[in-house]
Tab-separated table of C-alpha atoms in Angstrom:
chain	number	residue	atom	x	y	z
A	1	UNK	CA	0.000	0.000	0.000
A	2	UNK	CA	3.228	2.621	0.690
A	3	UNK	CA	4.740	1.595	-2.295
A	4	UNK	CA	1.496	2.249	-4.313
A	5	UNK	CA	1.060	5.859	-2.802
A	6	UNK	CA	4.487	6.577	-3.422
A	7	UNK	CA	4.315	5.671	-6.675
A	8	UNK	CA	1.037	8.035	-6.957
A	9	UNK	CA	2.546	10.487	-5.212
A	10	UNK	CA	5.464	10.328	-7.660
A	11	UNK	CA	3.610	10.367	-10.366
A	12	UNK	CA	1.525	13.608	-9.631
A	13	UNK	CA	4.803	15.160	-9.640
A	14	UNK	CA	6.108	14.042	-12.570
A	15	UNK	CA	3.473	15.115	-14.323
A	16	UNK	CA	3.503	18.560	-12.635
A	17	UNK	CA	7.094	19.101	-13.530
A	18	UNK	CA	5.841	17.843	-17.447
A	19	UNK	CA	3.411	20.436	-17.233
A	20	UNK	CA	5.605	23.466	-15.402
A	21	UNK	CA	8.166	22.384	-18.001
A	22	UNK	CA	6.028	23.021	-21.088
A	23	UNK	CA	4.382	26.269	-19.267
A	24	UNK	CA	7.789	27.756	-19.254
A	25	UNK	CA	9.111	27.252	-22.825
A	26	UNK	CA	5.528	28.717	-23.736
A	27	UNK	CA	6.139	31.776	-21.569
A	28	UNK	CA	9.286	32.470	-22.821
A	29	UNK	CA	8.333	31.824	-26.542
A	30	UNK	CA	11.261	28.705	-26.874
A	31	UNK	CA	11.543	26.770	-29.786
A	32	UNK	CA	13.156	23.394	-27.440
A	33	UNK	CA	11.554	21.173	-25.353
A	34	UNK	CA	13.181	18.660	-22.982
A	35	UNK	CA	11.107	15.786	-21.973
A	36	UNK	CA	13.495	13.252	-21.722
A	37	UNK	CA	13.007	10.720	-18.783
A	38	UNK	CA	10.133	11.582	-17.628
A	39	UNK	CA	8.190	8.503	-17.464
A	40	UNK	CA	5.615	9.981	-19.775
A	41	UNK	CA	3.061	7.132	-21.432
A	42	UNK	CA	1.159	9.754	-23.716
A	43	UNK	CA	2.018	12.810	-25.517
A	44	UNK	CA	0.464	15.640	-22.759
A	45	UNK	CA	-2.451	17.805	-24.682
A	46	UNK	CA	-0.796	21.168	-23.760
A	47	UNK	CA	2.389	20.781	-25.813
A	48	UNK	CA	0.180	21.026	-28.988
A	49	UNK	CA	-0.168	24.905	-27.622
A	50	UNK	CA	3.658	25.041	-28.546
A	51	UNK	CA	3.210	24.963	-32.378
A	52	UNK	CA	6.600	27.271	-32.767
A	53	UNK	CA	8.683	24.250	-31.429
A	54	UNK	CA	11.390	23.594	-33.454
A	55	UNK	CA	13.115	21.141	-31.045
A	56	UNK	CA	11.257	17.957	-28.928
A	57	UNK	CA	13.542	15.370	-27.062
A	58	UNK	CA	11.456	12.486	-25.730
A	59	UNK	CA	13.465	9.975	-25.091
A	60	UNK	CA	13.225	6.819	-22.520
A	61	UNK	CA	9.731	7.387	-21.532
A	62	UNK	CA	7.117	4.831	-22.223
A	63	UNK	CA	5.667	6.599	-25.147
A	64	UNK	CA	3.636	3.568	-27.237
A	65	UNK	CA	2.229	5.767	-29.667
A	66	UNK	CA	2.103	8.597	-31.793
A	67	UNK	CA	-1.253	10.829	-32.560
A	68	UNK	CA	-2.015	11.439	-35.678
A	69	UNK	CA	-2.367	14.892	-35.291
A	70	UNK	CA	1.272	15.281	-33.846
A	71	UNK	CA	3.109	16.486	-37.311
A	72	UNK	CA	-0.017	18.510	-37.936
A	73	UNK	CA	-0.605	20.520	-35.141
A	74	UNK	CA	3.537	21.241	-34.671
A	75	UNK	CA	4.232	22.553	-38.749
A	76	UNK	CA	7.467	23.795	-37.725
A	77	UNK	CA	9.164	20.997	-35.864
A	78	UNK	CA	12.710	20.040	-37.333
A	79	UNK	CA	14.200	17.632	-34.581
A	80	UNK	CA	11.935	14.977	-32.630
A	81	UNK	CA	14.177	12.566	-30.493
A	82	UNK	CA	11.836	9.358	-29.728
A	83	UNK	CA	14.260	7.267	-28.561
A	84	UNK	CA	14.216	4.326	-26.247
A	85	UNK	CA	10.372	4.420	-26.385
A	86	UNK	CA	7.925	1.822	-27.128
A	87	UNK	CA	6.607	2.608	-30.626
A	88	UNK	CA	5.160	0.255	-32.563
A	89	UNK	CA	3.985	2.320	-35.551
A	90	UNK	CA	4.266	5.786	-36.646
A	91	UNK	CA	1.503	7.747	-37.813
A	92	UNK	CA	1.009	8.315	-42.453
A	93	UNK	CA	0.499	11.863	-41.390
A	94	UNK	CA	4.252	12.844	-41.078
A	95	UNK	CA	3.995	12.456	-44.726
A	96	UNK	CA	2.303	16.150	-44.702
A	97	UNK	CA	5.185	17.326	-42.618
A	98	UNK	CA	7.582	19.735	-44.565
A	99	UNK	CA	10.222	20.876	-42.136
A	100	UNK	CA	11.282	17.800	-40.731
A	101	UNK	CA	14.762	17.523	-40.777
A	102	UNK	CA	16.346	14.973	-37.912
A	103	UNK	CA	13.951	11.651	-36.723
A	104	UNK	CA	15.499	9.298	-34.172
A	105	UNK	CA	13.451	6.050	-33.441
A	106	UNK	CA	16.475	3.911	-32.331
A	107	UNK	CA	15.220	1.705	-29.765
A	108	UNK	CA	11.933	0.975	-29.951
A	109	UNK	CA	9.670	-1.899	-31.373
A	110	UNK	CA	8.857	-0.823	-34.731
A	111	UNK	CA	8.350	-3.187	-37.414
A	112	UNK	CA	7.629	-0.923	-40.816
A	113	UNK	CA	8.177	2.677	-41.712
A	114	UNK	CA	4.809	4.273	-43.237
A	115	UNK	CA	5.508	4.777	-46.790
A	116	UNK	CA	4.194	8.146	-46.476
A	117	UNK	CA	7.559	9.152	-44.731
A	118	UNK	CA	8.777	8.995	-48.231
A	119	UNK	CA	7.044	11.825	-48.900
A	120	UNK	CA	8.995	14.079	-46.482
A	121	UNK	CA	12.100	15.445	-48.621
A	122	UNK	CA	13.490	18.094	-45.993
A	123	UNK	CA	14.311	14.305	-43.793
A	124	UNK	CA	18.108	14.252	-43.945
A	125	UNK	CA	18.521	12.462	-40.869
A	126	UNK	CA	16.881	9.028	-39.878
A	127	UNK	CA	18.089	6.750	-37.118
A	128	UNK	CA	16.294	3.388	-36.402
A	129	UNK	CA	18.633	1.063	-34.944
A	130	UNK	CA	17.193	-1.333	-32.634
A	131	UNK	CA	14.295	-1.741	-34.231
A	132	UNK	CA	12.705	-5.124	-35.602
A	133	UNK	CA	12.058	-3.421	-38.990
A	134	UNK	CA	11.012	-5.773	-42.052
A	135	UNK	CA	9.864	-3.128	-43.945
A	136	UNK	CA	12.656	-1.051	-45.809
A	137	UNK	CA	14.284	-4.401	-45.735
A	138	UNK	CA	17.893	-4.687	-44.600
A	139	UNK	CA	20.045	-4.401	-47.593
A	140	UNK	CA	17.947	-0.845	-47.964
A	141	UNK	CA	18.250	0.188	-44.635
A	142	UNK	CA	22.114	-0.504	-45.110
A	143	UNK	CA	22.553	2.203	-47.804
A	144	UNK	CA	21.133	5.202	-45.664
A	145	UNK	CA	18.203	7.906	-44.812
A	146	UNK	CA	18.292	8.728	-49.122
A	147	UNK	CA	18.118	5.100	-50.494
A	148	UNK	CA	15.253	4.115	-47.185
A	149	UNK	CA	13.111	7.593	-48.272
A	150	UNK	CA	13.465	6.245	-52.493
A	151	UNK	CA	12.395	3.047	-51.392
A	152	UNK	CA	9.041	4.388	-49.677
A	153	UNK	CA	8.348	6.856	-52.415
A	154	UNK	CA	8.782	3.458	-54.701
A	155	UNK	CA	6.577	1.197	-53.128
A	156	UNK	CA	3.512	4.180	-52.349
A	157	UNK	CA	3.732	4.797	-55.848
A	158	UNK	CA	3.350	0.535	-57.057
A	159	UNK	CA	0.876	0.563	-54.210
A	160	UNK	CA	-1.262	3.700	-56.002
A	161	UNK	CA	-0.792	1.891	-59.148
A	162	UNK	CA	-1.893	-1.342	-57.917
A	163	UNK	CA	-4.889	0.459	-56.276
A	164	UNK	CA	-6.017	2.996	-60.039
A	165	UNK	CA	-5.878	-0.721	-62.099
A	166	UNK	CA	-7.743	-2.616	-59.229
A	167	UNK	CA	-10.350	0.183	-59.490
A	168	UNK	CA	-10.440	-0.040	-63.555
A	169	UNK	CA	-10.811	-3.247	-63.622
A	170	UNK	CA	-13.919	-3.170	-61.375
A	171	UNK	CA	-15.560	-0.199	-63.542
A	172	UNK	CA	-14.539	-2.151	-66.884
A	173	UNK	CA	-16.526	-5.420	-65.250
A	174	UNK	CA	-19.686	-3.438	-64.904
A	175	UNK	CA	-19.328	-1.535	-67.778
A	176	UNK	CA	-19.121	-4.875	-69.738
A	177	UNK	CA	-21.803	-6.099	-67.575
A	178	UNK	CA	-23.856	-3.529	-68.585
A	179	UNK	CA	-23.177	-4.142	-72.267
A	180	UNK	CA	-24.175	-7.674	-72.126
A	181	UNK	CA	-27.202	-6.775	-70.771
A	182	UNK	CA	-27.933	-4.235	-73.891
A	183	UNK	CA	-26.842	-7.119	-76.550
A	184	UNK	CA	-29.149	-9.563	-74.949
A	185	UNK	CA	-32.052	-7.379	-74.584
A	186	UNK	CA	-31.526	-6.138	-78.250
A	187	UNK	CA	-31.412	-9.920	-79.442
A	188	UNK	CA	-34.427	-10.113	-77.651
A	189	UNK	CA	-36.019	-7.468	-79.157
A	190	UNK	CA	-35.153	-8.159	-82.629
A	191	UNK	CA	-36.247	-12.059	-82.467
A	192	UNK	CA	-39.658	-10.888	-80.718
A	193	UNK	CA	-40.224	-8.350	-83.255
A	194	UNK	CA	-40.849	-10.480	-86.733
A	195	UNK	CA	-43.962	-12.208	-84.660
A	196	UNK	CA	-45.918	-9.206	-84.837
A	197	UNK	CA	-45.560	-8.786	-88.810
A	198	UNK	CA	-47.846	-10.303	-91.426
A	199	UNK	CA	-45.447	-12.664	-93.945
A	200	UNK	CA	-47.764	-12.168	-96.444
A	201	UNK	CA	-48.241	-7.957	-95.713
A	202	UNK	CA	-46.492	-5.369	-93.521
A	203	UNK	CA	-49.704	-5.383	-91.583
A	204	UNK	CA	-49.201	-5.276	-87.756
A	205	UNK	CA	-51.071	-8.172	-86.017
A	206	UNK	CA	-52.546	-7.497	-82.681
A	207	UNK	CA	-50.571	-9.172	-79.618
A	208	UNK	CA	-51.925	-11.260	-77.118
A	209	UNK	CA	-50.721	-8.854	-74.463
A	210	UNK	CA	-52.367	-5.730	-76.237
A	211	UNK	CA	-55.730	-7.205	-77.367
A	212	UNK	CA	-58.137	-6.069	-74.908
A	213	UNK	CA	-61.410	-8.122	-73.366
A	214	UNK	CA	-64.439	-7.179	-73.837
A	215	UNK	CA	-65.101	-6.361	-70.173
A	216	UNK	CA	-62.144	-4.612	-69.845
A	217	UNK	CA	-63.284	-2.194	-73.148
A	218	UNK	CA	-66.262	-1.860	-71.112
A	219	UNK	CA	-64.835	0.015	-67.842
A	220	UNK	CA	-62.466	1.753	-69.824
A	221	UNK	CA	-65.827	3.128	-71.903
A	222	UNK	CA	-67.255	3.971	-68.121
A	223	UNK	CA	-64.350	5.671	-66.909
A	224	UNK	CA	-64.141	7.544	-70.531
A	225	UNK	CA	-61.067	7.799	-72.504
A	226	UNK	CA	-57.500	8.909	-71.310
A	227	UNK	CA	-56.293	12.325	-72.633
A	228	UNK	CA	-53.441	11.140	-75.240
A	229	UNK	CA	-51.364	13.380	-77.756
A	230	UNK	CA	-52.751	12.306	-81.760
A	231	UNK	CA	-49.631	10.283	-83.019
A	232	UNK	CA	-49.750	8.328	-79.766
A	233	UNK	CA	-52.993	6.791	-80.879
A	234	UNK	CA	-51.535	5.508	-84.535
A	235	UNK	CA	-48.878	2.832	-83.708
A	236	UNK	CA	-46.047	2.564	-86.546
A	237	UNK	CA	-45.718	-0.709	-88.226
A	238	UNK	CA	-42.604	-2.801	-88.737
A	239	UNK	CA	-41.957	-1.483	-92.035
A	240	UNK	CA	-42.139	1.782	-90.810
A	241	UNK	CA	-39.643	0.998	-87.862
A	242	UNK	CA	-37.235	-1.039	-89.837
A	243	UNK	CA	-37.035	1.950	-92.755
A	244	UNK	CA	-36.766	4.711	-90.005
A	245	UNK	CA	-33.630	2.413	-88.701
A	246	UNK	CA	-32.099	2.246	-92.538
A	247	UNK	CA	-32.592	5.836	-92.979
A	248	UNK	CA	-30.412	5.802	-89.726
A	249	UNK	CA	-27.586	4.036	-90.362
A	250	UNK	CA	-27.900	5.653	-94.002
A	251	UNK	CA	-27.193	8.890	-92.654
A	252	UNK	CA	-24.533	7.831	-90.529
A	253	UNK	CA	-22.531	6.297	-93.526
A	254	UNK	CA	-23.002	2.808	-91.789
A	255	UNK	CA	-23.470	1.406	-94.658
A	256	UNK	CA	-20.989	1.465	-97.255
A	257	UNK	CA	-22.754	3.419	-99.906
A	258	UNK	CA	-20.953	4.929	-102.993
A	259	UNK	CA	-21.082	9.010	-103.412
A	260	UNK	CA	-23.210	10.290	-105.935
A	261	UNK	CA	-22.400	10.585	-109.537
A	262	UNK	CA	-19.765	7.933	-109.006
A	263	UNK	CA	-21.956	4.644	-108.602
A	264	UNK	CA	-25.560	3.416	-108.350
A	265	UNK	CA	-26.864	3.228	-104.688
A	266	UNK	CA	-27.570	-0.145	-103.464
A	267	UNK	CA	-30.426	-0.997	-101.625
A	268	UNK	CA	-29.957	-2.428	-98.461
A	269	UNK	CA	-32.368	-4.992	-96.464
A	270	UNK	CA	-33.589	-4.924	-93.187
A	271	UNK	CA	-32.110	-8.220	-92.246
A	272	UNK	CA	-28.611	-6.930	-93.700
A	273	UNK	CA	-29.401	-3.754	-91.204
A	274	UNK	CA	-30.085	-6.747	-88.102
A	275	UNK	CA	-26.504	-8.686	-89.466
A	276	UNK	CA	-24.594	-5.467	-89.187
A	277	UNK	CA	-26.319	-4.770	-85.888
A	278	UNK	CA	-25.155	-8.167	-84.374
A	279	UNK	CA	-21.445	-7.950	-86.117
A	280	UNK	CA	-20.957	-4.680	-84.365
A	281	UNK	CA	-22.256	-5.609	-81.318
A	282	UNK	CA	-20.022	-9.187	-81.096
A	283	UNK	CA	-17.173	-7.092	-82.144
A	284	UNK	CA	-17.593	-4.472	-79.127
A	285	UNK	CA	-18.080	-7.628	-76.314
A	286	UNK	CA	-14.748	-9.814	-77.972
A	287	UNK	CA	-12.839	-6.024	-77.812
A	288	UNK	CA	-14.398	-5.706	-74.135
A	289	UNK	CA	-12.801	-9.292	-73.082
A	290	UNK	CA	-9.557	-8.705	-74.749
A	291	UNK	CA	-9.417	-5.485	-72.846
A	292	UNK	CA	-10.393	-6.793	-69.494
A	293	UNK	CA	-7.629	-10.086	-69.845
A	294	UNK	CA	-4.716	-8.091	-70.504
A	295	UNK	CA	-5.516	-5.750	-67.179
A	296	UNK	CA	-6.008	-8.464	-65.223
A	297	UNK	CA	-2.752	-9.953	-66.693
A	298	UNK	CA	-1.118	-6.568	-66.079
A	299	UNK	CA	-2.783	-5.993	-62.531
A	300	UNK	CA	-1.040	-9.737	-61.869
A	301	UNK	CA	2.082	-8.767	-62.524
A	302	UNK	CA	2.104	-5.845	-61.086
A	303	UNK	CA	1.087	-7.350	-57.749
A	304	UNK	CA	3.787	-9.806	-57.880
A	305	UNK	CA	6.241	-6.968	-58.491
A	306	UNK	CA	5.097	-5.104	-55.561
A	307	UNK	CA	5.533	-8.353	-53.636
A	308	UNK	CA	9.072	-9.291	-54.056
A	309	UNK	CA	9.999	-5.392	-53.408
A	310	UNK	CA	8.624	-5.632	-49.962
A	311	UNK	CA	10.068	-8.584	-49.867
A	312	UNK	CA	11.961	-8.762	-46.690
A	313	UNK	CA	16.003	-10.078	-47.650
């Protein structure tokens, strides 16, 4: 029970001196702070006030991680001495940091460097000794701070890659999704629509699905008739539909006619019109699948490229 109140007791103070400490270098306006031993587990709230550090020392406390908001709310920091803590990860935001000029993490219990560290180019100085690192791996970490920040920038920029095909490939999949679903419901128009035409006349034959029962004439006749516009009420026949799609793809030069003056038009069938229609569309679906194979084949190797260079040596 002694032992447990002095420990308190201890601790109270130690955290008052933290606290005088940091009220001070405010007062005075000083760009250094010295927290070394002080048996600090968290980073205190009130050194955030200090955002004109230029200086932190921090090292042997217990420190086990960093907030993410550390690099933002101190913009001008240059030297931060973690070590002899117990870090196990850094936060990606010290990738927004640009005045960062000295990081020592020797001593503590990290395993990989974000690869937004990378992004910091004022880092000259980098110290991580005594860590379990895998990630640079050793023959990087063996050529410096400048070959361990190339290394990062590398791999965040195979991981982005990895990420914009992975993304493609998904939109590419529904878009071709979404074109299979046109081709079939065309086909299915176009194989439905010769059932409703007269082989001997271009007469339209009433459907089973639009012929309406006598009953059924007779409430609509009780209810009275349904405000429509005038061309509504005359439905076009086949011939009609199938011409107004030739004088389409006429227009469009679709369909391999001569100029005038240099040869005779040709006269071009509906069912050519339907052939073309299906050419083009089998055409666009085989292009779609060649398209989507060799991304797939390219997001493959990619992946294992990004794999052997975090490959740990």
């Amino acid at each position: 029970m002694a032992g447990d109140r002095e420990r308190a007791s201890s601790g109270r103070r130690g955290s008052d001196m933290v606290k005088n400490l940091i009220s001070s270098a405010q007062a005075l306006g000083a760009d250094t702070l010295d927290l070394t031993r002080r048996q600090l587990t968290s980073i205190p709230d009130e050194l955030f006030r200090l955002q004109d550090l230029e200086y932190i020392y921090l090292e042997g406390n217990y420190l086990s991680e960093i907030p993410d908001y550390f690099f933002t709310y101190l913009p001008n920091l240059k030297w931060l001495d973690l070590r002899r803590n117990r870090l196990k990860h850094l936060p990606s935001t010290v990738g927004s940091h640009r005045c960062l000029k000295t990081l020592l993490l020797e001593g503590n219990e990290l395993t990989s460097l974000p690869l937004e560290l990378g992004q910091v180019m004022t880092l000259k100085g980098l110290n991580l000794r005594d860590n379990p690192l895998h990630v640079p791996p050793p023959d990087v970490m063996e050529q410096g701070t400048l070959a361990i920040l190339q290394h990062l920038r590398e791999a965040m920029e195979a991981r982005k890659r990895e990420d914009a095909m992975a993304k493609g490939v998904l939109i590419e999949q529904l878009t071709l999704n979404d074109s299979d679903s046109s081709i079939q419901s065309e086909d299915g128009n176009q194989s439905s629509e010769p059932e409703l035409r007269d082989l001997d006349s271009d007469k339209v034959l009433p459907s089973r699905e639009s012929s309406v029962s006598k009953a059924g004439l007779a409430r609509h006749m009780q209810m009275g008739p349904t405000p429509m516009p005038a061309a509504l009420h005359k439905p076009a026949s086949y011939s009609e539909l199938r011409q107004q799609q030739y004088d389409k793809f006429r227009r469009a030069g679709l369909l391999g006619e001569a100029k005038k003056g240099r040869q005779k038009k040709r006269s071009t069938s509906p069912l050519m019109i339907d052939l073309l229609d299906a050419k083009r569309a089998e055409e666009r679906r085989l292009a779609a699948l060649r398209e989507l194979k060799e991304k797939q084949a390219l997001i493959e190797q990619r992946r294992k490229w990004v794999k052997s260079l975090l490959k740990p040596f």
